[in-house]
């Protein structure tokens, strides 16, 4: 099981802030494909990966990164701090 | 070095004074304060979402980089989250150094990284609806100078 | 826009708060504060001489240049003269702008010109004697970037 | 008559902050030569012009500038504000 967390408009489109997911995905990109196949709201949230960022265990990462050993995956739009 | 991620409002003047008073030997203190722009009165609030846990780690890493790269005596980052009113302070950065060039460069570096690499997302709440603030290309481009 | 050349001490925090509170629509406020370095306890005072009349004109001209060159909402310069104690604030600059790049650049520009083009002269008073502070080559060189 | 003002170590070496001077000098450099010829303390203060700055009527100027119409000349070392 992996903890998947959503922020900002990703959270709003998917309709929940976090969920536990059982997955056999070996990369972030595979996990995204699994999610998109679930329901339209996921497909909409992940329609444009260029406008999304991903963090693995609270470190910025990339969509081709492996998921082995990862406990927490977060998806969100580009950050707007400051 | 101090880092605070908080929902409470902070007092720019009190923070700046406390930061400056703690310095001995550092002749240059730079502060940056970000304030909620009211956009001509159309903004009713700003909501800031963040990623608890990652936020603190990401900012601490940015501060460590700044301390390693410039000759700094001290650094401070305060960043709020939650619901902010127009004209509220959003965040502040302070740097202290012997020479002003270090204090300025480090403050700009911290700001550039906080803008695009710390997990905060701003949403503008207006009378006619709410909208997530889009990241600016200039903010991403600003990182390339460091 | 406000300019004050004064012998009285000023309160960085109070000045920063008043400056920030006066802004509407400017989301970015930068301050720089110069503090008398105590140099490990050897400094007993700093005496700052200036050229009354020319000082105000020179600073006002520098501020006008900054306002013309960057998209600034406001600017503030306070500079003290007379006898200052270690850890006293010497001077401060504040800038307000819609975007941080303008606020930072204008504050650095103001500082570079105040350092080398405003008629102030600093003298360090130490237990073992007094010495005029020499101008730094880096300060003169800093002007070439503008 | 022209008002001549000295600041910082120029003032200390000459021993006074300002004085009225009757001069026929047409440039700052000529005025400096007149002053240097007066007494050793002036010669010492003006020994190295590269370490001095001059303002005419409260505007930074240069040693080859003309004095015609100028009411106030100030000599001082490089400024150390900020």
Short mmCIF file of C-alpha atoms in Angstrom, two decimals:
data_model
loop_
_atom_site.label_atom_id
_atom_site.label_comp_id
_atom_site.label_asym_id
_atom_site.label_seq_id
_atom_site.Cartn_x
_atom_site.Cartn_y
_atom_site.Cartn_z
CA UNK A 1 0.00 0.00 0.00
CA UNK A 2 1.16 3.47 -0.84
CA UNK A 3 -0.12 6.79 0.53
CA UNK A 4 -1.12 9.12 -2.31
CA UNK A 5 -1.67 12.80 -1.49
CA UNK A 6 -3.19 15.54 -3.66
CA UNK A 7 -2.87 19.29 -3.32
CA UNK A 8 -4.52 22.43 -4.73
CA UNK A 9 -6.54 21.87 -7.92
CA UNK A 10 -5.38 18.26 -8.17
CA UNK A 11 -7.06 17.65 -4.80
CA UNK A 12 -10.18 19.52 -5.94
CA UNK A 13 -10.49 17.62 -9.23
CA UNK A 14 -10.00 14.24 -7.61
CA UNK A 15 -12.25 15.22 -4.74
CA UNK A 16 -10.17 13.97 -1.84
CA UNK A 17 -6.93 14.98 -0.14
CA UNK A 18 -5.32 11.56 0.26
CA UNK A 19 -5.89 7.85 -0.15
CA UNK A 20 -4.20 4.50 0.39
CA UNK A 21 -3.64 2.72 -2.90
CA UNK A 22 -2.67 -0.89 -3.59
CA UNK A 23 -0.56 -0.80 -6.71
CA UNK A 24 1.84 -2.90 -8.72
CA UNK A 25 3.22 0.19 -10.51
CA UNK A 26 7.01 0.31 -10.57
CA UNK A 27 7.28 4.00 -11.57
CA UNK A 28 5.34 7.18 -10.90
CA UNK A 29 4.22 7.23 -14.55
CA UNK A 30 2.74 3.73 -14.19
CA UNK A 31 0.90 4.80 -11.04
CA UNK A 32 -0.52 7.77 -12.93
CA UNK A 33 -1.76 5.47 -15.72
CA UNK A 34 -3.45 3.22 -13.16
CA UNK A 35 -5.16 6.21 -11.55
CA UNK A 36 -6.27 7.69 -14.89
CA UNK A 37 -7.88 4.36 -15.80
CA UNK A 38 -9.97 4.40 -12.62
CA UNK A 39 -12.41 7.26 -13.21
CA UNK A 40 -12.88 10.42 -15.22
CA UNK A 41 -11.99 12.69 -12.30
CA UNK A 42 -8.52 11.09 -12.17
CA UNK A 43 -8.17 11.28 -15.95
CA UNK A 44 -9.01 14.99 -15.76
CA UNK A 45 -6.60 15.68 -12.92
CA UNK A 46 -3.74 13.93 -14.71
CA UNK A 47 -4.59 15.08 -18.27
CA UNK A 48 -1.52 17.29 -18.59
CA UNK A 49 1.53 15.98 -16.76
CA UNK A 50 3.56 19.05 -17.80
CA UNK A 51 1.41 21.08 -15.42
CA UNK A 52 1.96 18.68 -12.54
CA UNK A 53 4.76 18.04 -10.07
CA UNK A 54 5.39 14.96 -7.96
CA UNK A 55 7.12 14.42 -4.62
CA UNK A 56 8.24 11.03 -3.33
CA UNK A 57 8.50 10.79 0.45
CA UNK A 58 8.42 14.59 0.58
CA UNK A 59 11.23 15.18 -1.92
CA UNK A 60 10.57 16.65 -5.37
CA UNK A 61 10.98 13.92 -7.98
CA UNK A 62 9.99 13.10 -11.54
CA UNK A 63 7.42 10.95 -13.31
CA UNK A 64 9.97 8.40 -14.47
CA UNK A 65 11.25 7.81 -10.92
CA UNK A 66 10.91 4.25 -9.50
CA UNK A 67 8.40 3.63 -6.70
CA UNK A 68 10.34 0.88 -4.94
CA UNK A 69 10.48 1.60 -1.21
CA UNK A 70 8.39 4.76 -1.52
CA UNK A 71 5.70 5.21 1.16
CA UNK A 72 4.22 8.56 0.19
CA UNK A 73 3.55 10.03 -3.27
CA UNK A 74 2.21 13.58 -3.62
CA UNK A 75 0.81 15.17 -6.79
CA UNK A 76 0.36 18.92 -7.13
CA UNK A 77 0.58 21.87 -9.53
CA UNK A 78 3.70 24.05 -9.74
CA UNK A 79 4.26 25.70 -6.38
CA UNK A 80 3.32 29.32 -5.74
CA UNK A 81 4.94 30.20 -2.42
CA UNK A 82 6.59 33.42 -1.38
CA UNK B 1 18.68 30.42 11.90
CA UNK B 2 14.94 30.22 12.41
CA UNK B 3 12.13 28.81 10.29
CA UNK B 4 8.45 29.13 11.08
CA UNK B 5 5.52 27.79 9.06
CA UNK B 6 2.44 29.16 10.75
CA UNK B 7 -1.18 30.18 10.25
CA UNK B 8 -0.97 33.08 12.71
CA UNK B 9 -0.30 36.56 11.46
CA UNK B 10 3.17 37.92 12.28
CA UNK B 11 4.44 41.43 12.93
CA UNK B 12 7.04 42.41 10.33
CA UNK B 13 8.45 45.18 12.53
CA UNK B 14 8.74 43.04 15.65
CA UNK B 15 10.35 40.21 13.68
CA UNK B 16 12.78 42.56 11.94
CA UNK B 17 13.77 44.18 15.24
CA UNK B 18 14.28 40.86 17.02
CA UNK B 19 16.32 39.54 14.10
CA UNK B 20 18.52 42.64 13.91
CA UNK B 21 19.00 42.75 17.70
CA UNK B 22 20.29 39.18 17.71
CA UNK B 23 23.16 40.08 15.37
CA UNK B 24 26.58 41.11 16.62
CA UNK B 25 29.18 41.90 14.05
CA UNK B 26 26.81 41.69 11.08
CA UNK B 27 26.43 45.20 9.73
CA UNK B 28 23.91 44.41 7.00
CA UNK B 29 20.34 43.19 7.48
CA UNK B 30 17.99 42.63 4.52
CA UNK B 31 14.32 41.75 4.84
CA UNK B 32 11.77 40.80 2.24
CA UNK B 33 8.08 40.78 3.09
CA UNK B 34 5.35 39.47 0.83
CA UNK B 35 1.94 41.07 1.32
CA UNK B 36 -1.46 39.96 -0.01
CA UNK B 37 -2.21 42.36 -2.87
CA UNK B 38 -5.79 43.51 -2.81
CA UNK B 39 -5.91 43.96 -6.60
CA UNK B 40 -7.94 47.13 -6.41
CA UNK B 41 -10.33 45.83 -3.78
CA UNK B 42 -11.51 42.75 -5.73
CA UNK B 43 -9.75 40.25 -3.47
CA UNK B 44 -11.63 39.15 -0.38
CA UNK B 45 -9.10 36.59 0.87
CA UNK B 46 -6.09 34.49 -0.04
CA UNK B 47 -6.02 30.82 0.90
CA UNK B 48 -2.64 29.17 1.15
CA UNK B 49 -2.43 25.39 1.14
CA UNK B 50 0.81 23.62 1.99
CA UNK B 51 2.28 20.16 2.46
CA UNK B 52 2.98 19.77 6.19
CA UNK B 53 6.25 17.97 6.72
CA UNK B 54 7.64 18.57 3.25
CA UNK B 55 7.24 22.34 3.67
CA UNK B 56 9.55 22.52 6.66
CA UNK B 57 12.08 20.13 5.10
CA UNK B 58 12.16 22.00 1.78
CA UNK B 59 12.62 25.41 3.43
CA UNK B 60 15.29 24.12 5.82
CA UNK B 61 17.19 22.69 2.84
CA UNK B 62 16.96 26.02 1.01
CA UNK B 63 18.21 27.87 4.10
CA UNK B 64 21.12 25.45 4.51
CA UNK B 65 22.08 26.09 0.90
CA UNK B 66 22.00 29.85 1.45
CA UNK B 67 24.12 29.62 4.61
CA UNK B 68 26.67 27.45 2.79
CA UNK B 69 26.85 29.61 -0.29
CA UNK B 70 27.11 33.09 1.20
CA UNK B 71 28.93 34.50 4.18
CA UNK B 72 25.83 34.89 6.34
CA UNK B 73 25.60 35.50 10.06
CA UNK B 74 21.92 34.48 10.25
CA UNK B 75 18.76 33.83 8.28
CA UNK B 76 15.04 33.79 9.06
CA UNK B 77 12.06 32.48 7.08
CA UNK B 78 8.44 32.86 8.19
CA UNK B 79 5.69 31.61 5.87
CA UNK B 80 2.00 31.54 6.63
CA UNK B 81 -0.69 29.16 5.45
CA UNK B 82 -4.47 29.13 5.80
CA UNK B 83 -6.82 32.02 5.12
CA UNK B 84 -5.24 35.47 4.79
CA UNK B 85 -6.94 38.83 4.36
CA UNK B 86 -5.98 41.49 1.83
CA UNK B 87 -2.94 43.48 3.03
CA UNK B 88 -1.94 40.70 5.44
CA UNK B 89 1.72 39.71 5.44
CA UNK B 90 2.16 36.33 3.71
CA UNK B 91 5.78 35.62 4.49
CA UNK B 92 9.10 37.18 5.24
CA UNK B 93 12.77 36.43 4.80
CA UNK B 94 15.59 38.11 6.69
CA UNK B 95 19.33 37.74 6.20
CA UNK B 96 22.25 39.21 8.14
CA UNK B 97 25.82 39.46 6.92
CA UNK B 98 28.98 41.46 7.39
CA UNK B 99 28.66 42.88 3.87
CA UNK B 100 25.50 43.89 2.10
CA UNK B 101 26.18 41.96 -1.12
CA UNK B 102 25.91 38.64 0.77
CA UNK B 103 22.75 39.70 2.61
CA UNK B 104 21.03 40.84 -0.61
CA UNK B 105 22.07 37.84 -2.71
CA UNK B 106 21.03 35.33 -0.06
CA UNK B 107 17.64 37.02 0.45
CA UNK B 108 16.95 36.96 -3.29
CA UNK B 109 18.07 33.34 -3.51
CA UNK B 110 15.78 32.35 -0.64
CA UNK B 111 12.86 34.16 -2.26
CA UNK B 112 13.44 32.59 -5.67
CA UNK B 113 13.49 29.11 -4.17
CA UNK B 114 10.55 29.70 -1.82
CA UNK B 115 8.48 30.89 -4.80
CA UNK B 116 8.98 27.76 -6.89
CA UNK B 117 10.34 24.98 -4.69
CA UNK B 118 8.54 25.20 -1.36
CA UNK B 119 5.19 23.34 -1.41
CA UNK B 120 2.72 26.21 -1.07
CA UNK B 121 -0.26 26.89 -3.33
CA UNK B 122 -2.15 30.16 -3.31
CA UNK B 123 -5.83 30.57 -4.11
CA UNK B 124 -7.43 33.96 -4.60
CA UNK B 125 -10.93 34.28 -3.19
CA UNK B 126 -12.89 37.01 -4.95
CA UNK B 127 -16.51 38.10 -4.94
CA UNK B 128 -16.95 36.48 -8.37
CA UNK B 129 -15.25 33.21 -7.52
CA UNK B 130 -12.01 31.56 -6.49
CA UNK B 131 -8.95 30.80 -8.57
CA UNK B 132 -5.64 29.06 -7.98
CA UNK B 133 -2.75 31.40 -8.63
CA UNK B 134 -0.76 30.19 -11.63
CA UNK B 135 3.01 29.83 -11.35
CA UNK B 136 4.79 32.57 -13.32
CA UNK B 137 7.33 31.64 -15.98
CA UNK B 138 9.56 34.44 -14.64
CA UNK B 139 9.65 32.74 -11.24
CA UNK B 140 10.84 29.45 -12.73
CA UNK B 141 13.33 31.31 -14.92
CA UNK B 142 14.68 33.22 -11.90
CA UNK B 143 16.11 29.97 -10.52
CA UNK B 144 18.52 29.62 -13.42
CA UNK B 145 20.68 32.48 -12.21
CA UNK B 146 21.80 30.65 -9.07
CA UNK C 1 8.59 58.66 -1.01
CA UNK C 2 10.29 59.84 2.17
CA UNK C 3 13.85 60.88 2.96
CA UNK C 4 15.15 61.67 6.42
CA UNK C 5 18.68 62.74 7.37
CA UNK C 6 18.72 62.77 11.14
CA UNK C 7 20.90 62.41 14.22
CA UNK C 8 18.19 60.69 16.25
CA UNK C 9 18.08 56.92 16.45
CA UNK C 10 15.24 55.27 14.53
CA UNK C 11 13.29 52.08 15.11
CA UNK C 12 13.75 49.68 12.19
CA UNK C 13 10.63 47.71 13.08
CA UNK C 14 8.39 50.75 13.46
CA UNK C 15 9.69 52.24 10.20
CA UNK C 16 9.27 48.95 8.33
CA UNK C 17 5.72 48.51 9.64
CA UNK C 18 4.69 52.07 8.79
CA UNK C 19 6.22 51.75 5.32
CA UNK C 20 4.51 48.41 4.62
CA UNK C 21 1.16 49.64 5.98
CA UNK C 22 1.20 52.60 3.60
CA UNK C 23 1.31 50.31 0.56
CA UNK C 24 -1.78 49.14 -1.26
CA UNK C 25 -1.29 46.92 -4.22
CA UNK C 26 2.45 46.49 -3.74
CA UNK C 27 3.02 42.89 -2.73
CA UNK C 28 6.78 43.09 -2.21
CA UNK C 29 8.59 45.13 0.44
CA UNK C 30 12.39 45.01 0.79
CA UNK C 31 14.34 46.69 3.57
CA UNK C 32 18.04 47.11 4.10
CA UNK C 33 19.38 48.23 7.46
CA UNK C 34 23.00 49.13 8.17
CA UNK C 35 24.12 48.59 11.75
CA UNK C 36 27.30 49.80 13.48
CA UNK C 37 29.53 46.72 13.71
CA UNK C 38 31.20 46.44 17.09
CA UNK C 39 34.23 44.64 15.62
CA UNK C 40 34.54 42.26 18.53
CA UNK C 41 33.98 44.92 21.17
CA UNK C 42 36.85 47.22 20.10
CA UNK C 43 34.59 49.97 18.75
CA UNK C 44 33.35 52.51 21.26
CA UNK C 45 31.49 54.77 18.80
CA UNK C 46 31.02 55.68 15.16
CA UNK C 47 30.99 59.34 14.16
CA UNK C 48 29.27 60.21 10.92
CA UNK C 49 29.95 63.58 9.32
CA UNK C 50 27.85 64.81 6.43
CA UNK C 51 27.39 67.80 4.15
CA UNK C 52 24.07 69.44 5.11
CA UNK C 53 22.24 70.60 2.04
CA UNK C 54 24.14 68.44 -0.42
CA UNK C 55 23.23 65.27 1.50
CA UNK C 56 19.50 65.74 1.05
CA UNK C 57 19.88 66.78 -2.60
CA UNK C 58 22.14 63.85 -3.46
CA UNK C 59 19.84 61.29 -1.81
CA UNK C 60 16.71 62.78 -3.37
CA UNK C 61 18.38 62.56 -6.80
CA UNK C 62 19.29 58.91 -6.21
CA UNK C 63 15.72 58.14 -5.12
CA UNK C 64 14.29 59.88 -8.19
CA UNK C 65 16.55 57.74 -10.37
CA UNK C 66 15.36 54.57 -8.63
CA UNK C 67 11.68 55.53 -9.00
CA UNK C 68 12.21 56.27 -12.70
CA UNK C 69 14.17 53.12 -13.42
CA UNK C 70 12.09 50.47 -11.66
CA UNK C 71 8.38 49.94 -11.26
CA UNK C 72 8.25 51.05 -7.64
CA UNK C 73 5.24 51.96 -5.54
CA UNK C 74 7.30 53.70 -2.88
CA UNK C 75 10.77 54.21 -1.43
CA UNK C 76 12.20 55.32 1.91
CA UNK C 77 15.70 56.38 2.95
CA UNK C 78 16.70 57.22 6.52
CA UNK C 79 20.36 58.06 7.23
CA UNK C 80 21.80 59.16 10.53
CA UNK C 81 24.73 61.43 11.27
CA UNK C 82 26.53 62.38 14.48
CA UNK C 83 27.78 60.01 17.16
CA UNK C 84 26.43 56.44 17.04
CA UNK C 85 27.01 53.60 19.49
CA UNK C 86 27.96 50.03 18.55
CA UNK C 87 24.91 48.06 17.38
CA UNK C 88 23.00 51.26 16.61
CA UNK C 89 21.19 51.40 13.28
CA UNK C 90 23.05 53.71 10.87
CA UNK C 91 20.60 53.88 8.02
CA UNK C 92 17.82 52.07 6.27
CA UNK C 93 16.34 51.81 2.82
CA UNK C 94 12.90 50.41 2.02
CA UNK C 95 11.32 49.77 -1.37
CA UNK C 96 7.84 48.57 -2.30
CA UNK C 97 6.84 47.14 -5.66
CA UNK C 98 4.31 44.85 -7.25
CA UNK C 99 7.03 42.32 -8.04
CA UNK C 100 9.99 41.39 -5.90
CA UNK C 101 12.60 41.80 -8.64
CA UNK C 102 11.92 45.55 -8.80
CA UNK C 103 11.96 45.94 -5.02
CA UNK C 104 15.26 44.07 -4.66
CA UNK C 105 17.02 45.78 -7.57
CA UNK C 106 15.97 49.26 -6.47
CA UNK C 107 17.06 48.63 -2.86
CA UNK C 108 20.48 47.43 -4.03
CA UNK C 109 20.80 50.38 -6.39
CA UNK C 110 19.93 52.83 -3.61
CA UNK C 111 22.48 51.20 -1.30
CA UNK C 112 25.25 51.21 -3.90
CA UNK C 113 24.73 54.92 -4.57
CA UNK C 114 24.32 55.87 -0.90
CA UNK C 115 27.61 54.12 -0.12
CA UNK C 116 29.67 56.04 -2.65
CA UNK C 117 27.73 59.10 -3.81
CA UNK C 118 25.98 60.52 -0.75
CA UNK C 119 28.26 62.87 1.24
CA UNK C 120 28.73 60.95 4.48
CA UNK C 121 32.05 60.10 6.12
CA UNK C 122 32.39 57.55 8.88
CA UNK C 123 34.98 57.64 11.64
CA UNK C 124 35.55 54.72 13.98
CA UNK C 125 36.26 55.70 17.58
CA UNK C 126 38.20 52.99 19.40
CA UNK C 127 39.95 52.75 22.76
CA UNK C 128 43.30 53.03 20.96
CA UNK C 129 42.36 55.98 18.73
CA UNK C 130 40.10 57.15 15.95
CA UNK C 131 40.26 56.41 12.25
CA UNK C 132 38.33 57.51 9.18
CA UNK C 133 36.77 54.54 7.41
CA UNK C 134 38.37 54.11 3.98
CA UNK C 135 36.17 53.75 0.93
CA UNK C 136 36.18 50.16 -0.37
CA UNK C 137 37.13 49.47 -3.97
CA UNK C 138 34.24 46.99 -4.15
CA UNK C 139 31.81 49.78 -3.30
CA UNK C 140 33.03 51.94 -6.16
CA UNK C 141 33.06 48.93 -8.49
CA UNK C 142 29.47 48.06 -7.48
CA UNK C 143 28.25 51.22 -9.25
CA UNK C 144 29.36 49.94 -12.65
CA UNK C 145 26.59 47.34 -12.76
CA UNK C 146 23.81 49.96 -12.94
CA UNK D 1 34.87 85.58 -2.69
CA UNK D 2 34.15 81.89 -2.70
CA UNK D 3 33.05 79.66 0.21
CA UNK D 4 35.41 76.70 0.60
CA UNK D 5 34.30 73.80 2.81
CA UNK D 6 36.30 70.83 4.06
CA UNK D 7 35.06 67.50 5.37
CA UNK D 8 36.47 64.49 7.24
CA UNK D 9 40.28 64.22 7.24
CA UNK D 10 40.60 67.15 4.82
CA UNK D 11 38.95 69.31 7.47
CA UNK D 12 41.16 67.85 10.19
CA UNK D 13 44.41 68.39 8.24
CA UNK D 14 43.55 71.96 7.30
CA UNK D 15 42.24 72.63 10.79
CA UNK D 16 39.00 74.39 9.95
CA UNK D 17 35.63 73.45 8.48
CA UNK D 18 35.13 76.34 6.08
CA UNK D 19 36.57 79.66 4.97
CA UNK D 20 35.90 82.53 2.58
CA UNK D 21 38.61 82.79 -0.04
CA UNK D 22 39.36 85.58 -2.49
CA UNK D 23 40.72 83.90 -5.59
CA UNK D 24 41.44 84.54 -9.24
CA UNK D 25 41.51 80.80 -10.01
CA UNK D 26 39.44 79.84 -13.03
CA UNK D 27 39.34 76.08 -12.32
CA UNK D 28 39.21 73.87 -9.24
CA UNK D 29 42.77 72.70 -9.98
CA UNK D 30 44.02 76.29 -9.94
CA UNK D 31 42.27 76.92 -6.62
CA UNK D 32 43.95 73.81 -5.20
CA UNK D 33 47.36 75.08 -6.34
CA UNK D 34 46.70 78.45 -4.64
CA UNK D 35 45.71 76.70 -1.42
CA UNK D 36 48.72 74.35 -1.48
CA UNK D 37 51.02 77.36 -1.85
CA UNK D 38 49.61 78.95 1.32
CA UNK D 39 50.82 76.66 4.09
CA UNK D 40 52.06 73.13 4.74
CA UNK D 41 48.71 71.99 6.20
CA UNK D 42 47.05 72.77 2.85
CA UNK D 43 49.90 71.12 0.93
CA UNK D 44 49.43 68.01 3.07
CA UNK D 45 45.67 67.96 2.69
CA UNK D 46 45.89 68.25 -1.11
CA UNK D 47 48.98 66.08 -1.59
CA UNK D 48 47.09 63.30 -3.39
CA UNK D 49 44.21 64.52 -5.51
CA UNK D 50 43.29 60.95 -6.47
CA UNK D 51 42.13 60.44 -2.88
CA UNK D 52 39.99 63.59 -2.93
CA UNK D 53 36.61 64.50 -4.31
CA UNK D 54 35.18 67.94 -5.03
CA UNK D 55 31.64 69.34 -5.11
CA UNK D 56 30.69 72.66 -6.72
CA UNK D 57 27.54 74.23 -5.31
CA UNK D 58 26.68 70.85 -3.75
CA UNK D 59 27.04 68.80 -6.94
CA UNK D 60 29.88 66.31 -7.41
CA UNK D 61 32.34 67.70 -9.95
CA UNK D 62 35.95 67.31 -11.09
CA UNK D 63 39.22 69.12 -10.58
CA UNK D 64 39.31 70.48 -14.14
CA UNK D 65 35.86 72.08 -13.79
CA UNK D 66 35.61 75.88 -14.22
CA UNK D 67 34.86 78.02 -11.17
CA UNK D 68 32.95 80.77 -12.99
CA UNK D 69 29.72 81.50 -11.09
CA UNK D 70 30.45 78.96 -8.36
CA UNK D 71 29.68 80.13 -4.82
CA UNK D 72 30.58 77.04 -2.79
CA UNK D 73 33.44 74.55 -3.26
CA UNK D 74 33.73 71.50 -1.01
CA UNK D 75 36.72 69.15 -0.73
CA UNK D 76 36.47 65.74 0.90
CA UNK D 77 37.67 62.13 0.73
CA UNK D 78 35.66 59.43 -1.06
CA UNK D 79 32.29 59.08 0.63
CA UNK D 80 31.54 56.26 3.02
CA UNK D 81 27.80 56.39 3.55
CA UNK D 82 25.36 53.53 3.87
#
